[in-house]
Coordinates of C-alpha atoms in Angstrom, one line a residue:
Chain Y
M1 CA -35.7 -35.0 63.0
N2 CA -32.6 -35.9 65.1
Q3 CA -31.1 -33.0 67.0
F4 CA -28.1 -31.3 65.6
Q5 CA -25.9 -28.2 66.2
Y6 CA -26.5 -25.3 64.1
V7 CA -23.7 -22.7 62.8
R8 CA -23.6 -19.9 60.5
P9 CA -20.2 -18.9 59.6
A10 CA -19.8 -15.3 58.0
K11 CA -17.1 -16.2 55.5
P12 CA -16.5 -19.2 53.1
K13 CA -13.1 -19.9 54.7
A14 CA -14.8 -20.2 58.2
A15 CA -17.4 -22.6 56.8
I16 CA -14.8 -24.8 55.2
E17 CA -12.9 -24.9 58.5
A18 CA -16.0 -25.8 60.3
R19 CA -16.6 -28.7 57.8
V20 CA -13.2 -29.9 57.9
K21 CA -13.2 -29.8 61.7
D22 CA -16.2 -32.0 62.0
Q23 CA -16.5 -34.9 59.5
N24 CA -20.1 -35.5 60.9
S25 CA -21.4 -32.2 59.6
Q26 CA -23.1 -31.1 56.3
F27 CA -23.3 -27.8 54.7
I28 CA -27.0 -26.6 54.2
A29 CA -28.1 -24.1 51.7
G30 CA -31.6 -24.4 50.3
G31 CA -32.0 -27.6 52.3
T32 CA -34.7 -28.9 49.7
N33 CA -32.9 -32.5 49.7
L34 CA -31.0 -32.5 53.0
L35 CA -33.9 -31.9 55.2
D36 CA -36.0 -34.3 53.3
L37 CA -33.2 -36.9 53.9
M38 CA -33.0 -35.8 57.7
K39 CA -36.5 -36.1 58.4
R40 CA -36.5 -39.9 57.0
G41 CA -33.2 -40.8 58.8
V42 CA -31.1 -41.3 55.7
M43 CA -28.7 -38.8 56.8
N44 CA -27.9 -37.7 60.2
P45 CA -25.4 -34.8 60.5
E46 CA -24.6 -33.8 64.0
R47 CA -23.9 -30.3 62.7
L48 CA -25.3 -28.0 59.9
I49 CA -23.1 -25.4 58.6
D50 CA -25.5 -22.8 57.3
I51 CA -23.9 -21.3 54.1
S52 CA -27.0 -19.9 52.7
R53 CA -26.1 -16.3 53.6
L54 CA -22.2 -16.3 52.2
P55 CA -21.7 -13.9 49.7
L56 CA -21.8 -16.5 46.8
D57 CA -25.2 -15.6 45.2
K58 CA -23.8 -13.4 42.2
L59 CA -24.8 -13.9 38.6
E60 CA -22.6 -12.2 36.3
R61 CA -21.2 -11.9 32.7
Q62 CA -17.3 -11.7 32.4
G63 CA -16.5 -11.6 28.6
N64 CA -17.9 -14.7 27.2
T65 CA -18.5 -16.7 30.6
F66 CA -21.4 -16.6 32.8
R67 CA -20.3 -17.0 36.3
I68 CA -23.0 -18.4 38.7
G69 CA -22.7 -18.2 42.4
S70 CA -23.4 -21.2 43.9
M71 CA -25.9 -19.6 46.4
A72 CA -28.0 -18.2 43.4
L73 CA -31.4 -19.6 43.4
N74 CA -32.6 -22.1 40.6
A75 CA -35.7 -19.7 40.0
T76 CA -33.4 -16.6 40.0
V77 CA -30.9 -18.1 37.4
A78 CA -34.0 -19.5 35.1
D79 CA -35.8 -16.2 35.2
D80 CA -32.7 -14.2 34.3
K81 CA -32.9 -12.2 31.0
Q82 CA -29.5 -12.6 30.0
V83 CA -29.3 -16.4 31.0
L84 CA -32.7 -16.6 28.8
E85 CA -31.0 -15.2 25.8
K86 CA -27.5 -16.6 25.8
L87 CA -28.0 -20.1 27.9
P88 CA -31.7 -20.8 27.2
L89 CA -30.8 -24.7 27.4
L90 CA -29.8 -24.1 31.1
A91 CA -33.2 -22.1 31.9
Q92 CA -35.2 -25.0 30.1
A93 CA -33.6 -27.4 32.3
L94 CA -33.9 -25.4 35.6
N95 CA -37.4 -24.8 34.8
A96 CA -37.9 -28.6 34.2
G97 CA -36.8 -29.3 37.8
A98 CA -39.1 -29.6 41.0
S99 CA -42.0 -27.0 41.6
A100 CA -42.0 -23.1 41.6
Q101 CA -41.7 -23.3 45.5
L102 CA -38.9 -25.4 45.5
R103 CA -36.9 -23.6 42.7
N104 CA -37.3 -20.5 45.0
M105 CA -35.4 -22.5 47.7
A106 CA -32.7 -24.5 45.9
T107 CA -29.6 -23.1 45.1
I108 CA -27.2 -23.9 42.0
G109 CA -24.6 -25.5 44.0
G110 CA -27.0 -27.7 46.1
N111 CA -28.8 -28.8 43.0
M112 CA -25.7 -30.5 41.5
L113 CA -25.1 -32.2 44.8
Q114 CA -28.6 -33.5 45.3
R115 CA -28.6 -37.2 46.0
T116 CA -30.2 -40.0 44.1
R117 CA -33.9 -40.3 44.3
C118 CA -33.8 -44.2 44.4
P119 CA -36.4 -45.5 46.5
Y120 CA -34.0 -48.1 48.0
F121 CA -31.8 -45.0 49.1
Y122 CA -34.8 -43.3 50.7
D123 CA -36.1 -46.3 52.7
T124 CA -33.8 -47.0 55.6
A125 CA -35.3 -50.5 55.8
L126 CA -34.0 -51.6 52.7
P127 CA -30.5 -52.5 51.6
C128 CA -28.7 -49.7 49.9
N129 CA -24.9 -49.5 49.4
K130 CA -24.9 -45.9 48.8
R131 CA -26.7 -45.2 52.0
E132 CA -25.1 -48.0 54.1
P133 CA -21.9 -49.4 52.3
G134 CA -21.7 -53.2 52.1
S135 CA -25.4 -53.6 52.8
G136 CA -26.2 -54.6 49.2
C137 CA -28.4 -53.0 46.5
G138 CA -32.0 -53.4 46.8
A139 CA -32.8 -52.2 43.2
L140 CA -30.4 -54.6 41.3
E141 CA -33.0 -57.6 41.7
G142 CA -35.8 -55.2 43.1
Y143 CA -38.0 -52.7 41.4
N144 CA -35.8 -51.1 39.0
R145 CA -38.0 -48.8 36.7
M146 CA -36.3 -45.7 37.2
H147 CA -32.7 -47.0 37.1
A148 CA -29.4 -46.8 35.2
I149 CA -28.9 -48.0 31.6
F150 CA -25.2 -46.8 31.4
G151 CA -22.1 -46.6 33.7
F152 CA -23.7 -48.9 36.5
S153 CA -21.7 -51.3 38.8
D154 CA -22.9 -54.3 40.6
K155 CA -22.9 -52.2 43.8
C156 CA -25.3 -49.5 42.7
I157 CA -27.7 -48.9 39.8
A158 CA -29.0 -45.5 40.8
V159 CA -29.1 -42.4 38.8
H160 CA -28.5 -38.7 39.2
P161 CA -31.6 -36.7 39.5
S162 CA -30.6 -33.1 38.5
D163 CA -31.9 -31.6 35.3
M164 CA -29.7 -28.6 35.7
S165 CA -26.7 -30.9 35.6
V166 CA -27.7 -32.3 32.3
A167 CA -27.5 -29.0 30.6
L168 CA -24.5 -27.9 32.4
V169 CA -22.6 -31.0 31.3
A170 CA -23.8 -30.2 27.8
L171 CA -22.6 -26.9 27.8
D172 CA -19.0 -27.5 29.0
A173 CA -19.3 -25.8 32.6
T174 CA -16.7 -25.5 34.9
V175 CA -17.3 -26.0 38.8
L176 CA -15.4 -23.5 41.0
V177 CA -14.6 -25.0 44.7
S178 CA -12.7 -23.8 47.7
G179 CA -11.2 -26.1 50.0
P180 CA -8.9 -26.6 52.9
K181 CA -6.1 -26.9 50.2
G182 CA -7.2 -23.8 48.3
D183 CA -9.0 -23.1 45.3
R184 CA -9.6 -25.4 42.2
R185 CA -11.7 -25.6 39.0
I186 CA -13.3 -28.9 38.1
P187 CA -14.7 -29.6 34.5
F188 CA -18.5 -30.4 35.0
A189 CA -18.1 -33.8 33.5
E190 CA -15.7 -34.8 36.0
L191 CA -17.8 -33.7 39.2
H192 CA -19.8 -36.6 39.5
R193 CA -18.4 -40.2 39.5
L194 CA -19.8 -43.7 38.5
P195 CA -20.6 -46.0 41.4
G196 CA -17.9 -48.4 41.0
D197 CA -17.1 -49.9 44.3
I198 CA -17.9 -47.0 46.2
P199 CA -21.3 -45.7 45.4
Q200 CA -21.7 -43.8 48.6
K201 CA -19.3 -41.1 47.0
D202 CA -21.3 -39.2 44.6
T203 CA -18.9 -36.6 43.4
T204 CA -15.0 -36.1 43.2
L205 CA -15.2 -33.5 46.0
E206 CA -12.8 -33.7 48.5
P207 CA -13.7 -33.4 52.3
G208 CA -14.5 -29.9 53.2
E209 CA -14.5 -28.5 49.5
L210 CA -17.5 -26.0 49.0
I211 CA -18.6 -25.2 45.7
T212 CA -18.6 -21.4 45.1
A213 CA -19.5 -20.8 41.7
V214 CA -20.3 -22.6 38.1
E215 CA -18.9 -21.0 35.2
V216 CA -20.6 -21.6 31.8
P217 CA -18.9 -20.5 28.3
E218 CA -21.5 -18.7 26.1
G219 CA -21.3 -20.7 23.0
P220 CA -23.1 -20.7 19.5
F221 CA -26.0 -22.7 21.0
T222 CA -28.5 -20.0 21.7
K223 CA -31.4 -20.7 19.1
N224 CA -31.3 -24.5 18.4
V225 CA -31.7 -25.9 21.8
H226 CA -34.3 -28.1 23.7
Y227 CA -34.5 -30.0 27.1
L228 CA -36.9 -32.7 26.8
K229 CA -37.8 -34.4 30.1
V230 CA -40.1 -37.7 29.8
R231 CA -41.7 -38.4 33.3
E232 CA -44.7 -40.1 34.6
R233 CA -46.8 -36.9 34.7
A234 CA -46.6 -33.6 32.8
S235 CA -44.8 -31.8 35.5
Y236 CA -43.2 -32.0 39.0
A237 CA -41.6 -35.3 38.8
F238 CA -38.2 -36.7 38.3
A239 CA -37.1 -37.5 34.9
L240 CA -37.4 -41.3 33.5
V241 CA -35.3 -40.0 30.9
S242 CA -34.1 -36.7 29.6
V243 CA -32.2 -35.1 26.9
A244 CA -30.6 -31.8 26.4
A245 CA -29.8 -31.0 22.8
A246 CA -28.2 -28.2 21.3
L247 CA -27.1 -27.4 17.7
Q248 CA -25.2 -24.8 15.7
L249 CA -26.8 -24.7 12.2
E250 CA -25.5 -22.9 9.0
N251 CA -27.9 -23.5 6.1
N252 CA -29.3 -26.2 7.9
V253 CA -26.1 -27.9 8.1
I254 CA -24.8 -28.9 11.9
K255 CA -21.6 -27.0 12.6
D256 CA -21.7 -28.1 16.3
A257 CA -23.6 -30.2 18.6
R258 CA -24.3 -31.1 22.2
L259 CA -26.1 -34.0 23.4
A260 CA -26.4 -35.0 27.0
M261 CA -29.1 -37.5 28.8
G262 CA -30.7 -37.7 32.3
G263 CA -32.2 -40.4 34.2
V264 CA -29.7 -42.9 32.6
A265 CA -26.8 -43.3 34.6
H266 CA -25.0 -42.3 38.2
K267 CA -24.2 -39.2 36.4
P268 CA -25.3 -36.6 33.8
W269 CA -24.5 -38.6 30.7
R270 CA -22.7 -36.6 27.8
L271 CA -23.2 -38.2 24.3
T272 CA -19.8 -37.3 22.8
E273 CA -19.8 -40.0 19.9
A274 CA -23.5 -39.1 19.0
E275 CA -22.4 -35.4 18.8
K276 CA -19.3 -36.1 16.5
S277 CA -21.8 -38.0 14.4
L278 CA -24.1 -34.9 14.0
V279 CA -21.4 -32.6 12.9
G280 CA -21.4 -31.6 9.1
K281 CA -24.7 -33.5 8.4
P282 CA -27.8 -31.9 7.6
A283 CA -30.5 -31.3 10.3
T284 CA -33.1 -34.2 9.3
E285 CA -34.7 -36.9 11.0
A286 CA -32.5 -39.4 9.5
T287 CA -29.4 -37.6 11.0
F288 CA -31.0 -37.5 14.2
Q289 CA -31.9 -41.0 14.1
A290 CA -28.3 -42.4 13.4
A291 CA -27.1 -40.2 16.3
A292 CA -29.5 -41.7 18.6
E293 CA -28.5 -45.2 17.6
I294 CA -25.0 -44.3 18.4
A295 CA -25.9 -42.7 21.6
M296 CA -27.3 -45.9 22.9
R297 CA -24.5 -48.3 22.2
G298 CA -23.4 -50.1 25.2
A299 CA -26.8 -49.3 27.1
K300 CA -28.1 -52.3 29.2
A301 CA -31.4 -52.7 31.0
F302 CA -32.7 -54.3 33.9
K303 CA -36.0 -56.0 34.6
H304 CA -38.2 -53.0 34.8
N305 CA -36.6 -50.7 32.9
A306 CA -36.0 -52.2 29.6
F307 CA -38.4 -49.4 28.1
K308 CA -35.6 -46.9 28.4
L309 CA -33.7 -48.6 25.6
K310 CA -36.6 -47.6 23.4
L311 CA -37.5 -44.4 25.3
G312 CA -33.7 -43.1 25.1
P313 CA -33.3 -43.1 21.4
N314 CA -36.7 -41.6 20.7
A315 CA -36.4 -38.8 23.2
I316 CA -32.9 -38.1 21.6
V317 CA -34.5 -37.8 18.3
Q318 CA -37.6 -35.7 19.6
A319 CA -35.3 -33.5 21.5
L320 CA -33.3 -32.7 18.3
K321 CA -36.4 -32.0 16.1
N322 CA -37.7 -29.6 18.9
A323 CA -34.4 -27.9 18.9
T324 CA -34.6 -27.3 15.1
N325 CA -38.1 -27.4 14.3
V326 CA -38.1 -30.4 12.0
A327 CA -41.3 -31.7 11.9
Chain I
M1 CA -30.4 -25.4 121.4
A2 CA -30.8 -25.8 117.6
D3 CA -28.2 -28.7 118.0
E4 CA -30.5 -30.2 120.6
I5 CA -33.6 -30.2 118.1
S6 CA -31.6 -31.3 115.5
D7 CA -30.2 -34.5 117.5
S8 CA -33.5 -35.2 118.3
K9 CA -34.5 -35.9 114.9
P10 CA -35.0 -39.5 114.2
E11 CA -31.9 -41.0 112.4
N12 CA -33.5 -41.8 108.9
E13 CA -34.6 -38.2 108.6
E14 CA -31.2 -37.0 109.4
R15 CA -29.7 -39.1 106.7
S16 CA -32.2 -38.1 104.2
H17 CA -31.3 -34.2 105.1
D18 CA -27.7 -34.9 104.5
A19 CA -28.3 -36.8 101.1
A20 CA -30.4 -33.8 99.9
R21 CA -27.2 -31.5 100.9
R22 CA -24.9 -33.8 99.1
N23 CA -27.1 -33.8 96.1
F24 CA -27.4 -30.1 96.3
L25 CA -23.4 -29.8 96.3
K26 CA -23.0 -32.4 93.5
Q27 CA -25.4 -30.6 91.1
S28 CA -24.2 -27.2 92.0
S29 CA -20.6 -28.3 91.1
V30 CA -21.9 -29.8 87.8
L31 CA -23.2 -26.5 87.0
T32 CA -20.1 -24.8 87.9
A33 CA -18.2 -27.2 85.8
L34 CA -20.7 -26.4 82.8
A35 CA -20.3 -22.6 83.3
L36 CA -16.4 -22.9 83.1
T37 CA -16.5 -25.1 80.0
P38 CA -16.1 -23.0 76.8
G39 CA -19.7 -22.9 75.5
P40 CA -20.6 -23.0 71.8
V41 CA -20.5 -19.3 71.8
V42 CA -17.1 -19.1 73.1
Q43 CA -16.0 -21.7 70.3
A44 CA -17.8 -19.8 67.7
A45 CA -15.9 -16.6 68.4
A46 CA -12.6 -18.6 68.1
A47 CA -13.7 -20.1 64.9
E48 CA -15.0 -16.8 63.2
W49 CA -18.4 -18.1 63.4
D50 CA -20.0 -15.0 64.2
E51 CA -23.6 -14.5 63.7
K52 CA -25.6 -17.5 64.9
I53 CA -24.7 -20.9 66.7
A54 CA -26.7 -23.4 68.6
A55 CA -25.8 -26.7 70.5
P56 CA -28.6 -29.5 70.1
F57 CA -31.2 -29.0 72.6
E58 CA -30.4 -25.3 72.8
K59 CA -32.9 -22.7 71.9
V60 CA -31.8 -19.8 69.7
P61 CA -33.1 -16.3 69.8
L62 CA -35.0 -15.7 66.4
K63 CA -36.7 -12.3 65.1
L64 CA -39.4 -12.7 62.6
A65 CA -41.8 -10.5 60.8
V66 CA -44.7 -12.4 60.4
N67 CA -47.8 -10.9 58.8
G68 CA -46.7 -7.4 59.2
K69 CA -45.9 -8.0 63.0
S70 CA -42.4 -8.2 64.7
Y71 CA -41.8 -11.4 67.0
K72 CA -39.0 -12.2 69.2
L73 CA -38.8 -16.0 69.3
S74 CA -36.6 -18.8 70.5
V75 CA -36.4 -21.9 68.8
E76 CA -34.4 -25.3 68.6
P77 CA -32.3 -25.7 65.6
R78 CA -34.5 -28.8 64.2
V79 CA -37.7 -26.8 64.4
T80 CA -39.1 -26.2 60.6
L81 CA -40.8 -22.8 59.9
L82 CA -44.1 -24.8 59.4
D83 CA -43.7 -26.3 62.9
L84 CA -42.9 -22.9 64.3
L85 CA -45.8 -21.2 62.8
R86 CA -48.3 -23.8 63.5
E87 CA -47.3 -25.1 67.0
Q88 CA -45.5 -22.2 68.7
M89 CA -47.4 -19.0 66.9
H90 CA -50.5 -20.9 66.6
L91 CA -50.9 -19.5 63.0
T92 CA -52.7 -23.0 61.7
G93 CA -53.7 -21.5 58.6
T94 CA -50.6 -22.9 57.0
K95 CA -51.1 -26.7 56.6
K96 CA -49.0 -29.6 57.2
G97 CA -49.8 -32.1 54.4
C98 CA -46.9 -34.6 53.3
D99 CA -44.1 -32.6 55.5
Y100 CA -41.7 -33.5 52.6
G101 CA -42.0 -30.6 50.1
Q102 CA -44.2 -32.6 47.8
C103 CA -47.6 -31.6 48.1
G104 CA -47.5 -27.5 48.8
A105 CA -50.0 -27.3 51.4
C106 CA -47.6 -25.6 53.6
T107 CA -46.6 -22.8 51.0
V108 CA -45.9 -19.4 52.6
H109 CA -44.1 -16.4 51.3
I110 CA -40.5 -15.5 52.7
D111 CA -39.4 -12.1 51.9
G112 CA -42.1 -12.1 49.0
K113 CA -40.9 -15.6 47.6
R114 CA -43.2 -18.4 47.7
V115 CA -41.5 -21.6 49.4
N116 CA -42.6 -24.8 51.2
S117 CA -42.3 -24.1 54.9
C118 CA -41.9 -27.8 55.9
L119 CA -38.3 -27.8 54.2
V120 CA -37.3 -24.6 55.8
L121 CA -35.4 -24.4 59.1
A122 CA -36.9 -21.6 61.2
V123 CA -33.3 -20.6 62.6
M124 CA -32.1 -20.0 59.0
Q125 CA -34.8 -17.2 58.6
D126 CA -33.7 -14.7 61.2
G127 CA -34.7 -11.2 60.2
R128 CA -36.9 -12.3 57.3
E129 CA -40.5 -11.4 56.7
I130 CA -42.9 -14.2 56.4
T131 CA -46.6 -14.1 55.1
T132 CA -48.9 -16.7 55.7
I133 CA -52.6 -17.3 54.7
E134 CA -53.6 -15.2 57.7
G135 CA -51.5 -12.3 56.6
L136 CA -53.4 -11.9 53.1
A137 CA -56.8 -10.3 54.0
K138 CA -56.8 -6.6 55.2
G139 CA -59.3 -6.9 58.3
D140 CA -62.6 -8.1 57.1
D141 CA -61.7 -7.5 53.6
L142 CA -60.5 -10.7 51.8
H143 CA -57.7 -10.6 49.4
P144 CA -58.9 -10.7 45.7
M145 CA -57.6 -14.4 45.3
Q146 CA -59.5 -15.5 48.3
E147 CA -62.8 -13.8 46.9
A148 CA -61.9 -15.7 43.6
F149 CA -61.3 -18.9 45.2
I150 CA -64.8 -18.6 46.9
K151 CA -66.5 -17.5 43.9
N152 CA -65.2 -20.1 41.6
D153 CA -65.5 -23.0 44.2
G154 CA -61.8 -23.7 44.5
F155 CA -62.1 -25.1 47.9
Q156 CA -63.4 -28.7 48.0
C157 CA -62.3 -30.3 51.1
G158 CA -60.4 -27.1 51.8
Y159 CA -57.2 -28.8 53.2
C160 CA -54.8 -27.6 50.2
T161 CA -56.6 -24.2 49.9
P162 CA -54.2 -22.1 51.9
G163 CA -51.3 -23.2 50.2
Q164 CA -53.1 -23.1 46.8
I165 CA -53.8 -19.6 47.5
M166 CA -50.4 -18.5 48.6
S167 CA -49.1 -20.2 45.4
A168 CA -51.7 -18.4 43.3
V169 CA -50.8 -15.0 44.6
A170 CA -47.2 -15.7 44.0
C171 CA -47.9 -17.2 40.5
I172 CA -49.4 -13.8 39.4
R173 CA -46.6 -11.8 41.1
E174 CA -44.1 -13.8 39.2
G175 CA -45.6 -13.1 35.8
K176 CA -46.3 -16.8 35.3
A177 CA -50.0 -16.7 35.0
N178 CA -50.5 -15.7 31.1
S179 CA -52.2 -18.8 30.0
E180 CA -54.0 -21.8 31.2
T181 CA -51.1 -24.1 30.3
E182 CA -48.7 -21.6 32.1
I183 CA -50.9 -21.4 35.3
K184 CA -50.9 -25.5 35.4
E185 CA -47.2 -25.7 35.1
F186 CA -46.4 -22.8 37.9
M187 CA -49.1 -24.2 40.2
S188 CA -47.8 -27.7 39.8
G189 CA -46.2 -27.8 43.4
N190 CA -49.7 -27.7 44.8
I191 CA -51.6 -31.0 45.0
C192 CA -55.2 -31.4 45.5
R193 CA -56.5 -34.7 46.2
C194 CA -60.3 -33.4 45.7
G195 CA -59.2 -32.2 42.1
A196 CA -60.4 -28.7 42.4
Y197 CA -57.8 -27.6 40.0
P198 CA -60.3 -26.5 37.1
N199 CA -61.6 -24.3 39.5
I200 CA -58.4 -23.0 40.7
V201 CA -57.2 -22.3 37.3
S202 CA -60.5 -20.1 36.8
A203 CA -59.8 -18.4 40.1
I204 CA -56.4 -17.3 39.2
Q205 CA -57.4 -16.4 35.7
E206 CA -60.2 -14.2 36.9
V207 CA -57.7 -12.3 39.3
K208 CA -55.2 -11.9 36.6
N209 CA -57.8 -10.8 33.9
G210 CA -59.3 -8.3 36.5
G211 CA -56.0 -6.5 36.9
Q212 CA -56.5 -6.1 40.6
K213 CA -53.3 -5.4 42.6
V214 CA -52.3 -8.6 44.1

């Protein structure tokens, strides 16, 4: 790992100022992704700003909203009794990610900012527009088994790796940030961006902006939820495809529905049209299959990930069946 | 008379003496310049970065409690907890496997929570309590999990074992050892290339069912 300067500000404001002052600095919280990337030479910040001890780790319920501090640990949130009761989809998605050790280190804010696991991004000997703008995309014509089927560009076909983010986009979460220009709220669906011509930019955060918390509204999605993650092995691997499914049922009729996919795009992929198609219909396999078909409209595969065109809809149907106990 | 002695020196020796003196002057003025430059600590105070600050190459003082003993150490910012334990403190029970957080061989407990010490900067752990595999046994009495690993032959090549045992203890403490499926899921961050898994699961179940305090 290259040498770097280390600072540990005591207040969020000082952390933001330090970050603004030095463009070649990075915030570090859990460090589970950043240190990995620094060891491989993918990221080489000259200064690390340690934000892990900032007082941003509270998990609280205010009225009908959960407010989760960005420094709360993945494991703490996943094990929280109120989260398990009111936001079971979030708990399931958190537990599907990484290992017990990493969930004890990783923070909620860091999790959503983790970078793609595309092997061309990780290997500094290979071209990657996200790591080195203008160098090309190795995955486009290369081994693209884990890559996107939605929303990609000819500059980048990488996918966003977080499980938690898939649940948060389905649950209509809001990200709270503080920056040099003050505080603002970002709807979760607008935090991550599609690659377009600037795939090096993962999010819509402005320079120096610090995620302070995420707010998740308590909805009717407490009973019929399921986070399904399909991967190469049963646990501790990134998703090939994942599905967050949450339904509100009344006499087996769907009153409201939430659907999002992971492992298919540069951002957590909300399936709004498919959600609409579910509302007012009975919770049956036929309903789920029709929704899955709508969800997959516009999907386009590459040489090695064509299986996702079939795995995707199957995973959607299975997640909805698991959520509703439809055999 | 001293001058005379000096004058009697061969010319080249005289030159080298002068050169040495000039070098000394140069170096000391560099040191003076460094001393007069606002150091990172001064900058830090101005920017409200209280607590910790360190320039690259500079060692930072660090207090840690490791296996019940307090230590005052000094580390470079880039030193991981794993490297500090192994290289500086010579606690080589914690193993370096992949060094990228993927195998679990480096698992230790920080303030009671299991983590991959290879992905942890030592400097970020100031004031925390670390437990490594060396800290589990009480003198000659092995920890119940160590006993169970021996009894169930959970070792095989043994390289992953310290991390497996640290994780196994945490797995029970976290209340995630209630079934074989749960144990497998919550031990999945520890990879064993020999395939000691079935014996490790048996060892954990034995300790869990035995009801001993871990």
